[in-house]
CSV table of C-alpha atoms in Angstrom, one decimal:
chain,number,residue,atom,x,y,z
A,1,MET,CA,15.9,-11.3,-38.1
A,2,LEU,CA,15.6,-9.7,-34.7
A,3,PRO,CA,17.5,-11.7,-32.1
A,4,LEU,CA,16.6,-10.3,-28.7
A,5,GLY,CA,18.3,-12.7,-26.3
A,6,ASP,CA,21.3,-15.0,-26.2
A,7,ARG,CA,20.0,-17.6,-28.7
A,8,GLU,CA,22.0,-17.9,-32.0
A,9,VAL,CA,19.9,-17.2,-35.1
A,10,PRO,CA,20.8,-16.8,-38.7
A,11,ARG,CA,21.6,-13.3,-39.8
A,12,GLY,CA,20.6,-11.8,-43.2
A,13,ALA,CA,17.9,-13.2,-45.4
A,14,VAL,CA,16.2,-16.4,-44.1
A,15,ASP,CA,13.4,-18.7,-44.7
A,16,VAL,CA,11.2,-19.6,-41.7
A,17,LEU,CA,9.0,-22.7,-41.6
A,18,ILE,CA,6.0,-22.8,-39.3
A,19,SER,CA,4.1,-26.0,-38.6
A,20,ALA,CA,1.4,-26.6,-36.0
A,21,GLY,CA,1.8,-23.2,-34.6
A,22,GLU,CA,5.6,-23.5,-33.9
A,23,VAL,CA,8.8,-22.6,-35.7
A,24,THR,CA,10.2,-25.8,-37.1
A,25,ALA,CA,13.0,-24.6,-39.3
A,26,VAL,CA,15.1,-21.5,-39.9
A,27,ASP,CA,17.6,-21.5,-42.6
A,28,GLU,CA,19.2,-19.3,-45.3
A,29,ALA,CA,16.8,-17.8,-47.9
A,30,GLY,CA,15.9,-20.2,-50.7
A,31,THR,CA,16.7,-23.5,-48.7
A,32,LEU,CA,13.2,-24.3,-47.4
A,33,HIS,CA,10.7,-25.6,-50.0
A,34,GLU,CA,8.2,-27.8,-48.3
A,35,ALA,CA,5.8,-25.1,-47.1
A,36,GLU,CA,2.2,-25.3,-48.4
A,37,VAL,CA,1.5,-21.6,-48.0
A,38,VAL,CA,4.3,-19.1,-48.7
A,39,LEU,CA,4.3,-15.5,-47.4
A,40,ASP,CA,7.0,-13.5,-49.3
A,41,ALA,CA,8.4,-10.9,-46.9
A,42,ASP,CA,10.5,-9.3,-49.6
A,43,GLY,CA,13.4,-8.6,-47.4
A,44,ARG,CA,11.5,-7.1,-44.4
A,45,TRP,CA,12.5,-7.4,-40.7
A,46,LEU,CA,11.2,-10.5,-39.0
A,47,GLY,CA,10.8,-10.8,-35.2
A,48,PRO,CA,8.6,-12.1,-32.4
A,49,ALA,CA,5.2,-10.6,-32.4
A,50,LEU,CA,4.1,-8.4,-29.6
A,51,TRP,CA,2.0,-8.5,-26.4
A,52,ASP,CA,0.3,-5.9,-24.3
A,53,GLY,CA,0.8,-7.0,-20.7
A,54,HIS,CA,-2.1,-5.0,-19.2
A,55,VAL,CA,-5.3,-3.9,-20.9
A,56,HIS,CA,-9.0,-3.4,-20.2
A,57,LEU,CA,-10.1,-4.4,-23.6
A,58,THR,CA,-13.9,-3.7,-23.3
A,59,GLN,CA,-13.2,-0.3,-21.9
A,60,TRP,CA,-10.7,0.4,-24.7
A,61,GLY,CA,-13.3,-0.6,-27.2
A,62,LEU,CA,-15.9,1.7,-25.6
A,63,THR,CA,-13.6,4.7,-25.9
A,64,THR,CA,-14.4,4.6,-29.6
A,65,VAL,CA,-17.9,5.8,-28.8
A,66,ARG,CA,-17.4,7.7,-25.5
A,67,LEU,CA,-17.2,11.4,-25.2
A,68,ASP,CA,-13.4,12.4,-25.2
A,69,LEU,CA,-12.6,14.5,-22.2
A,70,ALA,CA,-8.8,14.3,-22.5
A,71,PRO,CA,-8.5,18.0,-23.8
A,72,ALA,CA,-10.2,19.4,-20.7
A,73,ARG,CA,-7.9,21.5,-18.5
A,74,SER,CA,-10.5,22.7,-16.0
A,75,VAL,CA,-14.0,22.0,-14.8
A,76,GLU,CA,-15.3,24.6,-17.2
A,77,ASP,CA,-13.6,22.9,-20.1
A,78,ALA,CA,-15.0,19.5,-19.3
A,79,LEU,CA,-18.5,21.0,-18.8
A,80,GLY,CA,-18.1,22.9,-22.2
A,81,ILE,CA,-17.2,19.7,-24.0
A,82,LEU,CA,-20.2,18.0,-22.5
A,83,ALA,CA,-22.5,20.9,-23.3
A,84,ASP,CA,-21.4,20.9,-27.0
A,85,HIS,CA,-21.9,17.2,-27.1
A,86,LEU,CA,-25.5,17.3,-25.7
A,87,ALA,CA,-26.3,20.1,-28.1
A,88,ALA,CA,-25.1,18.2,-31.0
A,89,GLN,CA,-27.2,15.3,-30.0
A,90,ALA,CA,-30.3,17.4,-29.7
A,91,HIS,CA,-29.7,19.0,-33.0
A,92,SER,CA,-29.2,15.6,-34.8
A,93,GLY,CA,-32.5,14.3,-33.5
A,94,MET,CA,-31.1,10.8,-33.6
A,95,PRO,CA,-31.8,7.9,-31.2
A,96,ARG,CA,-28.2,8.1,-30.0
A,97,GLY,CA,-29.2,11.3,-28.2
A,98,SER,CA,-30.5,11.5,-24.7
A,99,HIS,CA,-32.9,8.6,-25.3
A,100,ARG,CA,-32.4,5.2,-26.9
A,101,ALA,CA,-34.5,4.0,-29.8
A,102,ASP,CA,-36.9,2.3,-27.4
A,103,GLY,CA,-37.5,5.6,-25.7
A,104,THR,CA,-35.6,4.9,-22.5
A,105,GLU,CA,-32.9,7.2,-21.1
A,106,ARG,CA,-29.4,6.7,-22.6
A,107,VAL,CA,-26.5,7.5,-20.4
A,108,VAL,CA,-23.8,9.8,-21.6
A,109,THR,CA,-20.5,8.5,-20.8
A,110,GLY,CA,-17.2,10.4,-21.1
A,111,TRP,CA,-13.6,9.3,-20.6
A,112,GLY,CA,-10.2,10.9,-20.2
A,113,HIS,CA,-10.2,13.9,-17.9
A,114,ARG,CA,-7.3,14.4,-15.6
A,115,SER,CA,-8.4,16.7,-12.8
A,116,VAL,CA,-5.3,16.7,-10.5
A,117,THR,CA,-3.9,19.8,-12.3
A,118,TRP,CA,-7.3,21.6,-12.6
A,119,PRO,CA,-7.5,24.8,-10.5
A,120,ARG,CA,-10.4,23.3,-8.6
A,121,GLN,CA,-12.2,20.0,-8.3
A,122,PRO,CA,-15.5,19.2,-9.8
A,123,THR,CA,-18.9,19.0,-8.1
A,124,VAL,CA,-22.1,17.2,-8.8
A,125,ALA,CA,-24.2,20.3,-8.7
A,126,GLU,CA,-22.4,22.0,-11.7
A,127,LEU,CA,-22.5,18.7,-13.7
A,128,ASP,CA,-26.3,18.6,-13.0
A,129,ARG,CA,-26.8,22.2,-14.5
A,130,VAL,CA,-25.4,21.0,-17.8
A,131,ALA,CA,-26.8,17.4,-17.7
A,132,GLN,CA,-30.4,18.9,-17.2
A,133,GLY,CA,-31.7,15.6,-15.7
A,134,ARG,CA,-29.8,13.2,-18.0
A,135,PRO,CA,-27.7,10.4,-16.5
A,136,VAL,CA,-24.0,11.4,-17.1
A,137,VAL,CA,-20.9,9.5,-16.1
A,138,LEU,CA,-17.5,11.0,-16.7
A,139,ILE,CA,-14.7,8.6,-16.0
A,140,SER,CA,-11.2,9.9,-15.2
A,141,GLY,CA,-8.3,9.1,-17.6
A,142,ASP,CA,-6.7,6.9,-14.9
A,143,GLY,CA,-10.0,5.0,-14.3
A,144,HIS,CA,-9.8,5.7,-10.6
A,145,HIS,CA,-12.7,8.0,-10.2
A,146,GLY,CA,-16.1,9.0,-11.6
A,147,TRP,CA,-17.9,12.2,-11.8
A,148,LEU,CA,-21.6,11.4,-12.0
A,149,SER,CA,-24.8,13.4,-12.4
A,150,SER,CA,-27.5,13.0,-9.8
A,151,ARG,CA,-29.6,11.1,-12.3
A,152,ALA,CA,-26.8,8.6,-12.9
A,153,LEU,CA,-26.3,8.2,-9.1
A,154,GLU,CA,-30.1,7.7,-8.7
A,155,LEU,CA,-30.2,5.0,-11.4
A,156,LEU,CA,-27.4,3.1,-9.7
A,157,GLY,CA,-29.2,3.4,-6.3
A,158,GLN,CA,-26.6,5.8,-4.8
A,159,PRO,CA,-27.5,8.6,-2.3
A,160,PRO,CA,-26.9,12.3,-3.3
A,161,ARG,CA,-23.3,13.5,-3.0
A,162,ASP,CA,-21.4,16.6,-3.6
A,163,GLY,CA,-18.2,15.4,-5.4
A,164,ILE,CA,-16.6,12.6,-7.3
A,165,VAL,CA,-16.6,8.9,-6.4
A,166,ASP,CA,-13.1,7.4,-6.1
A,167,GLU,CA,-11.2,4.2,-5.5
A,168,ALA,CA,-13.0,1.2,-3.8
A,169,GLU,CA,-16.3,2.9,-3.8
A,170,TRP,CA,-15.9,3.9,-7.4
A,171,PHE,CA,-14.7,0.4,-8.5
A,172,ALA,CA,-17.9,-1.0,-7.0
A,173,LEU,CA,-20.0,1.4,-9.2
A,174,PHE,CA,-17.7,0.9,-12.2
A,175,ALA,CA,-18.6,-2.7,-12.3
A,176,ARG,CA,-22.3,-1.8,-12.4
A,177,LEU,CA,-22.2,0.8,-15.2
A,178,GLY,CA,-23.6,-1.7,-17.6
A,179,GLU,CA,-26.9,-1.4,-15.6
A,180,LEU,CA,-27.3,2.1,-17.0
A,181,PRO,CA,-29.3,2.2,-20.2
A,182,GLY,CA,-27.1,2.4,-23.3
A,183,ALA,CA,-23.8,2.1,-21.4
A,184,THR,CA,-22.5,-1.0,-23.1
A,185,ASP,CA,-24.6,-1.0,-26.4
A,186,ASP,CA,-21.5,-0.9,-28.6
A,187,ALA,CA,-19.1,-2.9,-26.4
A,188,GLU,CA,-18.8,-6.0,-28.4
A,189,GLU,CA,-18.5,-4.3,-31.7
A,190,GLY,CA,-15.8,-2.1,-30.0
A,191,VAL,CA,-13.9,-5.2,-28.9
A,192,ARG,CA,-14.1,-6.5,-32.5
A,193,ARG,CA,-12.6,-3.3,-33.9
A,194,VAL,CA,-9.8,-3.0,-31.4
A,195,ALA,CA,-8.8,-6.6,-31.8
A,196,THR,CA,-8.4,-6.0,-35.5
A,197,ALA,CA,-6.5,-2.8,-34.8
A,198,ALA,CA,-4.2,-4.6,-32.4
A,199,ALA,CA,-3.3,-7.2,-34.9
A,200,ALA,CA,-2.4,-4.4,-37.4
A,201,MET,CA,0.2,-3.1,-34.8
A,202,GLY,CA,1.8,-6.5,-34.5
A,203,ILE,CA,0.0,-7.6,-31.4
A,204,VAL,CA,-0.8,-11.4,-30.9
A,205,GLY,CA,-1.7,-11.3,-27.2
A,206,VAL,CA,-2.9,-9.3,-24.3
A,207,VAL,CA,-3.5,-9.8,-20.6
A,208,ASP,CA,-7.0,-8.6,-20.2
A,209,LEU,CA,-7.7,-7.2,-16.7
A,210,GLU,CA,-11.2,-5.9,-17.6
A,211,PHE,CA,-13.3,-5.4,-14.5
A,212,GLU,CA,-15.8,-8.1,-15.1
A,213,GLY,CA,-16.8,-10.8,-17.6
A,214,THR,CA,-13.5,-12.0,-19.0
A,215,LEU,CA,-13.9,-15.6,-17.9
A,216,THR,CA,-17.2,-15.9,-19.8
A,217,ASP,CA,-17.0,-13.2,-22.5
A,218,TRP,CA,-13.7,-14.2,-24.2
A,219,PRO,CA,-14.5,-17.8,-25.1
A,220,ALA,CA,-17.8,-16.6,-26.6
A,221,ARG,CA,-15.9,-13.9,-28.6
A,222,VAL,CA,-13.5,-16.4,-30.0
A,223,ALA,CA,-16.5,-18.7,-31.0
A,224,ALA,CA,-18.0,-15.6,-32.7
A,225,GLY,CA,-14.9,-15.0,-34.8
A,226,VAL,CA,-12.8,-12.6,-32.7
A,227,ASP,CA,-9.7,-14.8,-33.0
A,228,GLN,CA,-6.8,-12.3,-33.7
A,229,LEU,CA,-5.5,-12.4,-30.1
A,230,ARG,CA,-4.3,-14.7,-27.5
A,231,VAL,CA,-5.9,-13.6,-24.2
A,232,ARG,CA,-4.9,-14.2,-20.6
A,233,ALA,CA,-8.2,-13.5,-18.9
A,234,GLY,CA,-7.8,-11.8,-15.5
A,235,TYR,CA,-10.4,-11.5,-12.8
A,236,TYR,CA,-11.0,-9.7,-9.5
A,237,PRO,CA,-11.6,-10.9,-6.0
A,238,GLU,CA,-15.4,-10.8,-6.6
A,239,ALA,CA,-14.8,-13.5,-9.3
A,240,LEU,CA,-12.2,-15.6,-7.3
A,241,ASP,CA,-14.7,-18.2,-6.3
A,242,ALA,CA,-15.8,-18.6,-9.9
A,243,ALA,CA,-12.3,-18.9,-11.1
A,244,LEU,CA,-11.5,-21.5,-8.4
A,245,ALA,CA,-14.7,-23.5,-9.4
A,246,LEU,CA,-13.2,-23.9,-12.9
A,247,GLY,CA,-10.7,-26.3,-11.5
A,248,ARG,CA,-7.9,-24.9,-13.6
A,249,TRP,CA,-4.7,-23.2,-12.9
A,250,SER,CA,-3.2,-20.0,-14.6
A,251,GLY,CA,-2.2,-20.7,-18.1
A,252,MET,CA,-4.8,-23.5,-18.8
A,253,PRO,CA,-7.3,-23.0,-21.7
A,254,LEU,CA,-10.6,-21.7,-20.5
A,255,ASP,CA,-13.0,-23.3,-22.9
A,256,PRO,CA,-11.5,-25.9,-25.4
A,257,GLU,CA,-15.0,-26.6,-26.7
A,258,ARG,CA,-15.7,-23.1,-27.9
A,259,ASP,CA,-11.9,-22.2,-28.4
A,260,PRO,CA,-10.2,-25.3,-29.8
A,261,GLU,CA,-7.1,-23.3,-30.6
A,262,GLY,CA,-6.7,-22.5,-26.9
A,263,LEU,CA,-6.4,-18.8,-27.5
A,264,VAL,CA,-8.1,-17.9,-24.2
A,265,THR,CA,-6.3,-19.0,-21.0
A,266,LEU,CA,-7.0,-18.5,-17.3
A,267,GLY,CA,-5.0,-15.3,-16.3
A,268,PRO,CA,-4.2,-13.8,-12.9
A,269,LEU,CA,-6.2,-12.7,-9.9
A,270,LYS,CA,-6.0,-8.9,-10.0
A,271,LEU,CA,-6.0,-6.8,-6.9
A,272,ILE,CA,-6.1,-3.0,-7.0
A,273,SER,CA,-4.1,-2.4,-3.8
A,274,ASP,CA,-3.9,1.5,-4.0
A,275,GLY,CA,-5.0,4.4,-6.1
A,276,SER,CA,-3.4,6.5,-8.8
A,277,LEU,CA,-1.3,9.6,-9.1
A,278,ASN,CA,-4.0,11.6,-11.0
A,279,THR,CA,-6.6,11.0,-8.4
A,280,ARG,CA,-3.9,11.5,-5.7
A,281,THR,CA,-4.7,8.2,-4.0
A,282,ALA,CA,-1.6,6.2,-4.8
A,283,TYR,CA,-0.3,5.0,-1.4
A,284,CYS,CA,3.0,6.5,-0.5
A,285,CYS,CA,5.6,6.3,2.3
A,286,GLU,CA,5.6,10.2,2.6
A,287,PRO,CA,2.7,12.7,2.1
A,288,TYR,CA,2.2,14.3,-1.2
A,289,ALA,CA,3.9,17.7,-1.7
A,290,ASP,CA,0.5,19.2,-2.2
A,291,ALA,CA,-1.2,17.2,0.6
A,292,ALA,CA,-2.6,20.2,2.5
A,293,GLU,CA,-5.9,19.8,0.7
A,294,LEU,CA,-6.1,16.1,0.8
A,295,ASP,CA,-8.2,14.0,3.1
A,296,PHE,CA,-5.6,11.2,2.7
A,297,PRO,CA,-2.2,12.9,2.5
A,298,ARG,CA,-0.3,9.7,1.7
A,299,GLY,CA,-3.0,8.2,-0.6
A,300,LYS,CA,-5.4,5.3,-0.1
A,301,GLN,CA,-5.1,1.5,0.5
A,302,ASN,CA,-7.8,-0.5,-1.0
A,303,TYR,CA,-6.8,-3.6,0.9
A,304,SER,CA,-5.1,-4.0,4.2
A,305,PRO,CA,-1.9,-6.1,4.3
A,306,ASP,CA,-3.9,-8.9,6.0
A,307,GLU,CA,-6.6,-8.9,3.4
A,308,MET,CA,-4.0,-8.9,0.6
A,309,ARG,CA,-2.1,-11.8,2.1
A,310,GLU,CA,-5.4,-13.8,2.5
A,311,LEU,CA,-6.4,-13.2,-1.1
A,312,LEU,CA,-3.0,-14.1,-2.5
A,313,SER,CA,-2.8,-17.2,-0.3
A,314,ARG,CA,-6.2,-18.5,-1.6
A,315,ALA,CA,-5.2,-18.0,-5.1
A,316,THR,CA,-1.7,-19.5,-4.7
A,317,GLN,CA,-3.0,-22.7,-3.0
A,318,SER,CA,-5.1,-23.4,-6.2
A,319,GLY,CA,-2.3,-22.7,-8.7
A,320,LEU,CA,-3.4,-19.2,-9.7
A,321,GLU,CA,-1.1,-16.3,-10.4
A,322,CYS,CA,-1.7,-12.9,-9.0
A,323,ALA,CA,-1.4,-9.3,-10.4
A,324,VAL,CA,-1.3,-6.7,-7.8
A,325,HIS,CA,-1.8,-3.0,-8.8
A,326,ALA,CA,0.7,-1.0,-6.8
A,327,ILE,CA,1.5,2.6,-7.9
A,328,GLY,CA,2.8,4.3,-4.7
A,329,ASP,CA,6.0,3.2,-3.0
A,330,ALA,CA,4.2,2.1,0.2
A,331,ALA,CA,1.8,0.1,-1.9
A,332,VAL,CA,4.7,-1.6,-3.7
A,333,SER,CA,6.3,-2.5,-0.4
A,334,ASP,CA,3.2,-3.9,1.0
A,335,ALA,CA,2.5,-5.9,-2.1
A,336,LEU,CA,6.0,-7.3,-2.0
A,337,ASP,CA,5.6,-8.2,1.6
A,338,ALA,CA,2.4,-10.1,0.7
A,339,PHE,CA,4.0,-12.0,-2.2
A,340,GLU,CA,6.9,-12.9,0.0
A,341,ALA,CA,4.7,-14.1,2.9
A,342,THR,CA,2.5,-16.2,0.7
A,343,GLY,CA,4.9,-17.5,-1.9
A,344,ALA,CA,2.5,-16.2,-4.6
A,345,ARG,CA,3.7,-15.9,-8.2
A,346,GLY,CA,2.9,-13.3,-10.7
A,347,SER,CA,3.4,-9.5,-11.1
A,348,ILE,CA,3.4,-6.0,-9.7
A,349,GLU,CA,1.3,-3.9,-12.0
A,350,HIS,CA,2.6,-0.3,-12.6
A,351,ALA,CA,5.4,-0.1,-10.0
A,352,GLN,CA,5.4,3.5,-10.7
A,353,LEU,CA,7.1,4.9,-7.6
A,354,MET,CA,9.5,2.5,-5.8
A,355,ARG,CA,11.8,2.7,-2.8
A,356,TRP,CA,15.3,1.8,-4.1
A,357,ASP,CA,15.6,-1.2,-1.7
A,358,ASP,CA,12.4,-2.7,-3.2
A,359,VAL,CA,13.8,-2.9,-6.7
A,360,PRO,CA,16.2,-5.9,-6.0
A,361,ARG,CA,13.7,-7.4,-3.8
A,362,LEU,CA,11.3,-7.5,-6.8
A,363,ALA,CA,14.0,-9.5,-8.7
A,364,ARG,CA,14.7,-11.8,-5.8
A,365,LEU,CA,11.1,-12.8,-5.5
A,366,GLY,CA,11.0,-13.7,-9.1
A,367,LEU,CA,8.1,-11.4,-9.9
A,368,ARG,CA,7.4,-9.6,-13.1
A,369,ALA,CA,7.2,-5.8,-13.2
A,370,SER,CA,4.2,-5.1,-15.6
A,371,VAL,CA,4.8,-1.4,-16.5
A,372,GLN,CA,3.2,1.1,-18.8
A,373,PRO,CA,5.9,3.5,-20.2
A,374,ALA,CA,3.4,5.8,-21.9
A,375,HIS,CA,2.0,6.8,-18.4
A,376,LEU,CA,5.2,8.7,-17.8
A,377,LEU,CA,4.3,11.0,-20.7
A,378,ASP,CA,1.0,11.9,-19.0
A,379,ASP,CA,2.3,11.8,-15.4
A,380,ARG,CA,5.6,13.8,-15.8
A,381,ASP,CA,4.1,17.2,-14.9
A,382,VAL,CA,1.7,15.8,-12.3
A,383,THR,CA,4.7,14.1,-10.6
A,384,MET,CA,6.5,17.5,-10.3
A,385,GLN,CA,3.4,18.8,-8.6
A,386,CYS,CA,2.7,15.9,-6.3
A,387,TRP,CA,6.0,14.0,-5.9
A,388,PRO,CA,8.8,16.5,-6.8
A,389,ASP,CA,11.0,15.1,-4.0
A,390,ARG,CA,10.9,11.5,-5.3
A,391,ALA,CA,10.6,11.9,-9.1
A,392,ASP,CA,13.9,10.2,-9.6
A,393,ARG,CA,12.3,6.9,-8.3
A,394,CYS,CA,9.4,7.1,-10.7
A,395,PHE,CA,9.3,4.5,-13.6
A,396,PRO,CA,12.7,3.1,-12.7
A,397,PHE,CA,12.9,0.8,-15.8
A,398,ARG,CA,16.6,0.6,-16.2
A,399,ARG,CA,17.3,0.0,-12.6
A,400,MET,CA,14.8,-2.9,-12.6
A,401,LEU,CA,16.4,-4.4,-15.7
A,402,ASP,CA,19.9,-4.0,-14.3
A,403,VAL,CA,19.2,-6.0,-11.1
A,404,GLY,CA,17.4,-8.8,-13.0
A,405,VAL,CA,13.7,-7.9,-12.9
A,406,ARG,CA,11.7,-9.2,-15.8
A,407,LEU,CA,10.0,-6.2,-17.4
A,408,VAL,CA,6.7,-6.6,-19.3
A,409,LEU,CA,5.5,-3.6,-21.2
A,410,GLY,CA,1.9,-2.7,-21.7
A,411,SER,CA,-0.6,0.1,-22.0
A,412,ASP,CA,-3.3,-0.1,-19.4
A,413,ALA,CA,-5.6,0.8,-22.3
A,414,PRO,CA,-7.7,2.9,-22.2
A,415,VAL,CA,-5.5,4.8,-19.7
A,416,SER,CA,-2.9,5.0,-22.5
A,417,PRO,CA,-3.6,3.9,-26.1
A,418,LEU,CA,-3.2,0.2,-27.0
A,419,ASP,CA,-0.1,0.9,-29.0
A,420,PRO,CA,3.1,-1.2,-28.3
A,421,TRP,CA,5.2,1.2,-30.4
A,422,LEU,CA,4.2,4.2,-28.3
A,423,ALA,CA,5.0,2.2,-25.2
A,424,MET,CA,8.4,1.3,-26.5
A,425,ALA,CA,9.1,4.8,-27.7
A,426,ALA,CA,8.3,6.2,-24.2
A,427,ALA,CA,10.6,3.7,-22.6
A,428,VAL,CA,13.5,4.6,-25.0
A,429,HIS,CA,13.1,8.4,-24.9
A,430,ARG,CA,11.2,9.4,-21.8
A,431,SER,CA,9.7,12.5,-23.5
A,432,ALA,CA,7.2,13.2,-26.2
A,433,ASP,CA,7.0,17.0,-26.4
A,434,GLY,CA,10.5,18.3,-27.3
A,435,ARG,CA,11.7,18.4,-23.7
A,436,GLU,CA,14.8,16.5,-22.6
A,437,ALA,CA,14.2,12.9,-21.5
A,438,TRP,CA,12.7,12.9,-18.0
A,439,HIS,CA,15.3,11.0,-15.9
A,440,GLY,CA,16.9,9.6,-19.0
A,441,GLU,CA,19.2,7.4,-16.8
A,442,GLN,CA,16.1,5.1,-16.5
A,443,ALA,CA,15.6,4.7,-20.3
A,444,LEU,CA,15.8,1.5,-22.2
A,445,THR,CA,17.4,0.7,-25.5
A,446,PRO,CA,15.1,-0.2,-28.4
A,447,GLN,CA,16.2,-3.8,-28.1
A,448,GLN,CA,15.4,-4.0,-24.3
A,449,ALA,CA,11.9,-2.3,-24.9
A,450,TYR,CA,11.2,-4.8,-27.7
A,451,ALA,CA,12.3,-7.8,-25.7
A,452,ALA,CA,10.0,-6.7,-22.9
A,453,SER,CA,7.0,-6.6,-25.4
A,454,THR,CA,7.3,-10.2,-26.7
A,455,ASP,CA,6.0,-12.4,-23.9
A,456,GLY,CA,9.5,-13.8,-23.4
A,457,GLN,CA,10.0,-14.9,-27.0
A,458,GLY,CA,13.5,-13.7,-27.4
A,459,SER,CA,14.1,-14.6,-31.0
A,460,VAL,CA,12.8,-16.5,-33.9
A,461,ALA,CA,14.4,-20.0,-33.7
A,462,VAL,CA,13.4,-23.6,-33.9
A,463,GLY,CA,10.9,-24.3,-31.0
A,464,SER,CA,9.7,-20.8,-30.6
A,465,ARG,CA,6.0,-19.9,-31.1
A,466,GLY,CA,4.9,-19.1,-34.6
A,467,ASP,CA,3.8,-15.7,-33.5
A,468,LEU,CA,5.8,-13.4,-35.7
A,469,VAL,CA,5.8,-9.9,-37.1
A,470,LEU,CA,7.1,-8.5,-40.3
A,471,LEU,CA,8.2,-4.8,-40.1
A,472,ASP,CA,8.9,-2.4,-42.9
A,473,ASP,CA,11.8,-0.7,-40.9
A,474,ASP,CA,14.6,-1.8,-38.6
A,475,PRO,CA,13.4,-1.0,-35.1
A,476,PHE,CA,17.0,-1.1,-33.8
A,477,ALA,CA,18.6,1.3,-36.1
A,478,ALA,CA,21.3,3.4,-34.5
A,479,GLY,CA,20.6,7.0,-33.6
A,480,SER,CA,19.8,9.3,-30.6
A,481,PRO,CA,17.1,8.1,-28.2
A,482,ALA,CA,14.8,10.9,-29.5
A,483,TRP,CA,15.3,9.8,-33.0
A,484,GLN,CA,14.9,6.0,-32.2
A,485,ALA,CA,11.7,6.8,-30.3
A,486,ASP,CA,10.3,8.8,-33.2
A,487,ARG,CA,11.1,5.8,-35.5
A,488,LEU,CA,9.3,3.4,-33.2
A,489,ARG,CA,6.2,5.6,-33.0
A,490,ARG,CA,6.1,5.6,-36.8
A,491,MET,CA,6.8,1.9,-37.2
A,492,SER,CA,4.8,0.1,-40.0
A,493,VAL,CA,3.7,-3.5,-39.6
A,494,ALA,CA,3.6,-5.4,-42.9
A,495,ALA,CA,2.1,-8.7,-41.4
A,496,THR,CA,1.3,-10.3,-38.1
A,497,LEU,CA,1.1,-14.1,-37.7
A,498,LEU,CA,-0.5,-15.9,-34.7
A,499,GLY,CA,0.8,-19.5,-34.7
A,500,GLY,CA,1.5,-19.1,-38.3
A,501,ARG,CA,-2.0,-17.9,-39.2
A,502,VAL,CA,-2.0,-14.4,-40.7
A,503,THR,CA,-4.1,-12.1,-38.6
A,504,HIS,CA,-3.0,-8.8,-40.4
A,505,ARG,CA,-1.5,-8.4,-43.9
A,506,ALA,CA,-0.4,-5.2,-45.6
A,507,LEU,CA,2.1,-6.7,-48.1
């Protein structure tokens, strides 16, 4: 058993009885006999199943068919990867090349480049030289900017431009990428694949903050058999009126007719209040260390404080929770001000850089900190370029926990892989490349990281959800943080149960 909180649970070998989706009995092994279906765990570790508190599941599914630009370390690298891909398509002669089977253009979409450390920034003209008239959309690994060819811009009705599209302007275009031919041809199959993969990692639930379609897409997916996950379906200000028209509040089932199990519930209103570190648009109290070349030395606000308060107030008055993306310390402060002024409930998403005074304020307001530990693996070196004078205040997980903030771990997939064990490992040992832990004073124990990954299910006890996971190894085994993190990254899941229903089995 894996007790994560203060509840008393039996130690050693136990039998667990699940009925109507809930744990109804826990006793010594061999004492419970009334179960209709028995799953023999053969002495494996049993604990609450896992959640990912922040995903973009359609985008994560699409990464399985998008061009991988993560290895690019320069403009030239990225263009070389694209050129090789286009050449391979031309050589194959298959419809998945520059045109679809019906003869129309097919957009080439890439994902994963992180240009902040590149010697220079990309231009449309050099992308056009490689694209040779094709529509090409290259999406940054943080999701906060796009590098589009002239043909892609034209198809989206955009005027010619010289460089990338970022932040609010980019998000408006991002929501329209489905208009490009072939952009989402494989989206639903991708979602099906990643839902199965998530269950195999012990995941039973996600907060899906996809940029559009969650309120309608998820009930349809469940009806079509994608039923491995509980989903809290988030939405953005553009869909707030539609969410309000549902007449539901956060946590209520979205569509009981198509989803009788109630897997899909109404999630939070999502606001992206500032940018990101990689795009150098996270909104900060002081200028970036390399701000000399930036048009916005302290980053960008996507909403003014007044706009944020108005949106949070509308949502709160109708019983809706709010999730506010805030990466820079000024953005976090503004978000906390808006929560405090409106009485809104919900979470700060990312909370990557915080003023120390805002950490206890986050706890006092009763807000969750929805954090993505694997981001620190990508952002460590970028931080030392952009924020070397404030690196000690980045990803302050232990400080948050110590003052009573409820931590919720997630991935922000596809920004980081949808892998709860990677997230836990990054939180436990803040390094993945042989270097010492980066500000190891902010690391969590394996127990703390696991507890922050279970949607508040602190143990397996009578009355807890029948969302359980069987593990082949002890995730809390004693050792150095580096050893524990390596063990977590290699964790093997023998079975996952959602409400007592097996969604993954490798016994």
